[in-house]
Short mmCIF file of C-alpha atoms and ligand atoms in Angstrom, two decimals:
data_model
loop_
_atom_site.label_atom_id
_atom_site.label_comp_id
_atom_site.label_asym_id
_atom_site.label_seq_id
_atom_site.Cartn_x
_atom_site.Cartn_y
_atom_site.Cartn_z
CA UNK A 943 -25.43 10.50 1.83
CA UNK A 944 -22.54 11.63 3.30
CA UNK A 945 -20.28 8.26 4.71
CA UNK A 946 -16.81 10.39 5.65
CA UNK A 947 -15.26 8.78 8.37
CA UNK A 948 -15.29 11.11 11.31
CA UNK A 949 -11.23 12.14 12.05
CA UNK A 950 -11.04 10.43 14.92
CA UNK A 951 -11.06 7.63 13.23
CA UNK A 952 -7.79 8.01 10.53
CA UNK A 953 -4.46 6.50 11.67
CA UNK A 954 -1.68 8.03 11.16
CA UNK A 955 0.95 7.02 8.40
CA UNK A 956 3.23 9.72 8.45
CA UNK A 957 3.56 12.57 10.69
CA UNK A 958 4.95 16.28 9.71
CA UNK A 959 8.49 15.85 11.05
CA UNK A 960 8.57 12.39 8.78
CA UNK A 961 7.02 14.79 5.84
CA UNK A 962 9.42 17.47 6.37
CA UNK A 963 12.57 15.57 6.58
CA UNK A 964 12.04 13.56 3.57
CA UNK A 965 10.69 16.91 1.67
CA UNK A 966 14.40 18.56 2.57
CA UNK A 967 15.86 15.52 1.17
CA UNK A 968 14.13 15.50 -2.10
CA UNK A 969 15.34 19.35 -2.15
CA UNK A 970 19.00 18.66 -1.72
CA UNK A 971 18.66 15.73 -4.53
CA UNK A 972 16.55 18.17 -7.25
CA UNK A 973 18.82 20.88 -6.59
CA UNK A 974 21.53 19.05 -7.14
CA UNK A 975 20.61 17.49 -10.18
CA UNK A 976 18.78 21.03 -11.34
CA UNK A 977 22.00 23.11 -10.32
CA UNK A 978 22.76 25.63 -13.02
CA UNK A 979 20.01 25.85 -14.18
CA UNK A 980 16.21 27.04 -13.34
CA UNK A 981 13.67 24.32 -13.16
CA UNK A 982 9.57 24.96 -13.74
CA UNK A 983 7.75 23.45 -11.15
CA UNK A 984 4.26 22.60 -12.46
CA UNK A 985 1.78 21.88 -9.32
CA UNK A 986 -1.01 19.39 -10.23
CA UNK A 987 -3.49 20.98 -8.04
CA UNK A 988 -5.90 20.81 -5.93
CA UNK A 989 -3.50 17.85 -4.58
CA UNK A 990 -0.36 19.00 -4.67
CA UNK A 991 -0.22 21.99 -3.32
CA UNK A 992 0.85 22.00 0.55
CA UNK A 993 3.95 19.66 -0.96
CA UNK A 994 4.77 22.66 -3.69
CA UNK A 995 4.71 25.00 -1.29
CA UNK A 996 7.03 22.97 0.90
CA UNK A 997 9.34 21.65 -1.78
CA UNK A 998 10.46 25.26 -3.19
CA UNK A 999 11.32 25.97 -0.03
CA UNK A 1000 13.86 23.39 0.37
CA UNK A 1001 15.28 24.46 -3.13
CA UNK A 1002 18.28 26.03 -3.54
CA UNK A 1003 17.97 26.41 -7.47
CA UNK A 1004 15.76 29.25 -8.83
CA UNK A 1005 12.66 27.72 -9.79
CA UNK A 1006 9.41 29.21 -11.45
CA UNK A 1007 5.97 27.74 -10.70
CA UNK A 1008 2.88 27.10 -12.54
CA UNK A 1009 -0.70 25.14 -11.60
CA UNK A 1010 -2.66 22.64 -13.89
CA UNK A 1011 -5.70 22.14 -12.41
CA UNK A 1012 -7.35 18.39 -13.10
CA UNK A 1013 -10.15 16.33 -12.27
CA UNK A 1014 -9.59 12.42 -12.58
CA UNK A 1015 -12.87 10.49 -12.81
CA UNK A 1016 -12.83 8.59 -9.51
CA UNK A 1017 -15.38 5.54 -8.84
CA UNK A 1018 -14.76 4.77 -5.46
CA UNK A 1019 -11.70 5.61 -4.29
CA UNK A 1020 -10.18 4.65 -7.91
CA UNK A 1021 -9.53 6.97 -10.68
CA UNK A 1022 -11.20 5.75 -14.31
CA UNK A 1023 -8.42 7.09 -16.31
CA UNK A 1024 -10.49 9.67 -17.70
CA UNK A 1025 -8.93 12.99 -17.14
CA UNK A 1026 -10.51 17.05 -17.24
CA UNK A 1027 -8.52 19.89 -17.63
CA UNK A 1028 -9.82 22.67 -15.25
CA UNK A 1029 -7.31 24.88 -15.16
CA UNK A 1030 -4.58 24.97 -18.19
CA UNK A 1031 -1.14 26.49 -17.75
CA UNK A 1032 -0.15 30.11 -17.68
CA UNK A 1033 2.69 30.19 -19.88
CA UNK A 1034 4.55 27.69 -22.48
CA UNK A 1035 6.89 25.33 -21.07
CA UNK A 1036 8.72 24.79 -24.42
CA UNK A 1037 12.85 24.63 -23.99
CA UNK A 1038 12.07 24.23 -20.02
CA UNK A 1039 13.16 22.01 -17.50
CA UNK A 1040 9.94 21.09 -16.73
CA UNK A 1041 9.39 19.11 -13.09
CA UNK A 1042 5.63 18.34 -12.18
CA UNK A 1043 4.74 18.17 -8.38
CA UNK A 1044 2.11 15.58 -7.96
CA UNK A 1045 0.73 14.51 -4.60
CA UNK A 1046 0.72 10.76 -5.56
CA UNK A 1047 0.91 7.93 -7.74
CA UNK A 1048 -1.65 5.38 -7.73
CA UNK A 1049 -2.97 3.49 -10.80
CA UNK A 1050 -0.82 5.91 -13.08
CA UNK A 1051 -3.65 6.99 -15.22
CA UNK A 1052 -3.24 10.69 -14.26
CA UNK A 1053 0.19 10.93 -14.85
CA UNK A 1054 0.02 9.37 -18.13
CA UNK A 1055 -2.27 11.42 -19.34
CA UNK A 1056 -0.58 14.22 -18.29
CA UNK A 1057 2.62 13.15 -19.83
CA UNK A 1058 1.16 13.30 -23.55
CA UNK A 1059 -0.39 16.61 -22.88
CA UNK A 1060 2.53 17.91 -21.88
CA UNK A 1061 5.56 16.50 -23.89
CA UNK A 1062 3.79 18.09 -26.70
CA UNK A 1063 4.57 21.17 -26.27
CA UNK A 1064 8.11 20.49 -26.55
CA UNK A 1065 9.58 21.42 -23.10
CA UNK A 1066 13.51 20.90 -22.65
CA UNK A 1067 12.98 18.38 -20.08
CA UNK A 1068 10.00 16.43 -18.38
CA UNK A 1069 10.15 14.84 -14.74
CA UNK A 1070 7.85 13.73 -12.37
CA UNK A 1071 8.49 14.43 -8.32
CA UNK A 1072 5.26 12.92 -6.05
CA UNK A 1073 5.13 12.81 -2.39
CA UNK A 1074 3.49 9.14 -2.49
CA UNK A 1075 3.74 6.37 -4.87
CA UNK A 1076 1.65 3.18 -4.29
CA UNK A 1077 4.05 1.10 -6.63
CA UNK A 1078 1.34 -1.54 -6.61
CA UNK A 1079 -1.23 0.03 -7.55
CA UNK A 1080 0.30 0.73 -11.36
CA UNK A 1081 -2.27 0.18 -14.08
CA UNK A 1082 -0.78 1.90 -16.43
CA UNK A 1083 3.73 1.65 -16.60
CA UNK A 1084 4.39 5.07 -14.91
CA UNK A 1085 7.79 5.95 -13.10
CA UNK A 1086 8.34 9.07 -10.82
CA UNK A 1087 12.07 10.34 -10.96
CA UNK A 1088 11.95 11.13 -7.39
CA UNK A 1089 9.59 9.49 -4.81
CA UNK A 1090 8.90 11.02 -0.96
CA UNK A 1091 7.78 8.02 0.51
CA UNK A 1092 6.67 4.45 -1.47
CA UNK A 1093 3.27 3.62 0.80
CA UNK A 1094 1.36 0.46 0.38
CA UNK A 1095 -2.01 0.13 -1.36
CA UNK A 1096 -4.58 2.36 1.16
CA UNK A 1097 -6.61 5.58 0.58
CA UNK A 1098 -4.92 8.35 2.16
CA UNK A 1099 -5.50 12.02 3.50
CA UNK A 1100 -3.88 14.86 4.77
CA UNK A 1101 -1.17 17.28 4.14
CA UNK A 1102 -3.33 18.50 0.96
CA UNK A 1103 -4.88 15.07 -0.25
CA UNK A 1104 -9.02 14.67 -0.12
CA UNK A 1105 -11.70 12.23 0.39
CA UNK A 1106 -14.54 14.07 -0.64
CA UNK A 1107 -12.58 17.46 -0.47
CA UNK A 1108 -12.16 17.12 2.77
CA UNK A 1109 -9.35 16.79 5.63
CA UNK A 1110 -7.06 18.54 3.10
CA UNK A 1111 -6.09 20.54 6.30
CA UNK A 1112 -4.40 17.42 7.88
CA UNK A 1113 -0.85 18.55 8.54
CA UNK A 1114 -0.07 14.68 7.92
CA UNK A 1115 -0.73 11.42 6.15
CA UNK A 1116 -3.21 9.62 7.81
CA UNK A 1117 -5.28 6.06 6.44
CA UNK A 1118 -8.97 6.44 5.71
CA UNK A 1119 -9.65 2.87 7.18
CA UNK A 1120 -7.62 1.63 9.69
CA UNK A 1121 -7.65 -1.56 9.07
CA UNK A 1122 -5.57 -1.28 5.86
CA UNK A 1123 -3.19 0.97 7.33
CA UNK A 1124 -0.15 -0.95 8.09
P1 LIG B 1130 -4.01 7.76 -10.57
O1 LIG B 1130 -4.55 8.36 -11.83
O2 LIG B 1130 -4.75 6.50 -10.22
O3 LIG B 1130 -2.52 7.59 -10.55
O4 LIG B 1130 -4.40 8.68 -9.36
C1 LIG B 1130 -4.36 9.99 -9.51
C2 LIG B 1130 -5.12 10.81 -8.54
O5 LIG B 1130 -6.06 10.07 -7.73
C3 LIG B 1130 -4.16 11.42 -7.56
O6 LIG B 1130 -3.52 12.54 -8.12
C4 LIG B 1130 -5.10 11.76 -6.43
O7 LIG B 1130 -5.74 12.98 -6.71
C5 LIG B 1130 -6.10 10.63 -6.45
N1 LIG B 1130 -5.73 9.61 -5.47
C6 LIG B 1130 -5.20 8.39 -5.69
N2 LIG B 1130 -4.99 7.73 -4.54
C7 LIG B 1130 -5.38 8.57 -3.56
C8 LIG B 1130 -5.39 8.46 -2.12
O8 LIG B 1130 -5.01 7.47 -1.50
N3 LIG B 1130 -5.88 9.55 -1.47
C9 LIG B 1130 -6.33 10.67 -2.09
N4 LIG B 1130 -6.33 10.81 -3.42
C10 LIG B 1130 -5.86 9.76 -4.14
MG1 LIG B 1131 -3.74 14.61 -7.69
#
């Protein structure tokens, strides 16, 4: 059965100009802190993608790229913690200033998980930048080093985030029930 909420009916959090302000922001402060030296973006995708694509633009440090594709077990609109690698890295990412794009923080679980996989193989430096962080939603103690925007606790879409792969096309953040979108 499908139950997606027609368009329509999604409010709108934050709109492109808020998106692409903040996103040249966050690319003044990594380039600052990256300057000298070339940072590896790695894109959790599908998420994370349209914010990539946006961020390296606003960088004015070299940066290579690489994609690690996941699947978190979601019941609901809440992800179980259990985490699928679809799509492993390209190259090794030990001795690199490693910097991994996520499109948000919610319970943590992800992240975590991703965190083990990838300190092991010994890159020079790990950091997390994510477009959204719903601080309250932590289940697991998980820190970004640089947030876009802190939102409260409601399921989101848009600008390359899914409910049912769908309204990925959104150029921005909008609520999936309107009620909770405050
Ligand atoms: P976490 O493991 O609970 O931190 O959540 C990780 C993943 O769940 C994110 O990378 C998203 O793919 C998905 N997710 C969590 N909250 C939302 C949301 O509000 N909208 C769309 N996807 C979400
Ligand atoms: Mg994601």
């Amino acid at each position: 059965m499908d139950n997606t909420p027609p368009e329509s009916s999604l409010e709108m959090l934050l709109n492109a100009s808020q998106i692409a302000a903040r996103i040249r922001e966050l690319g003044a402060e990594i380039s600052a802190d990256y300057h000298g030296r070339t940072p590896h973006l790695v894109g959790v995708l599908k998420g994370a993608w349209i914010f990539m694509a946006d961020l390296i633009r606003n960088l004015s440090v070299e940066a290579t790229v690489d994609f690690l594709g996941i699947q978190s077990y979601v019941t609901g609109t809440t992800s179980s913690g259990e985490v699928k690698i679809t799509k492993d890295l390209d190259v090794s990412i030990a001795g690199r200033d490693v910097l991994v794009v996520e499109d948000i923080l919610d319970t943590g679980h992800t992240y975590h998980y991703l965190h083990g996989v990838l300190s092991a193989h010994q890159p020079k430096s790990l950091k997390l930048v994510t477009l959204l962080d719903k601080t309250g939603r932590r289940a697991v103690p998980v820190k970004a080093d640089y947030v876009g925007f802190p939102i409260p606790d409601v399921f989101v879409v848009g600008y390359g985030l899914d409910y049912n792969q769908q309204f990925r096309r959104l150029p921005e953040v909008r609520c999936l029930r309107n009620a909770a979108c405050v």
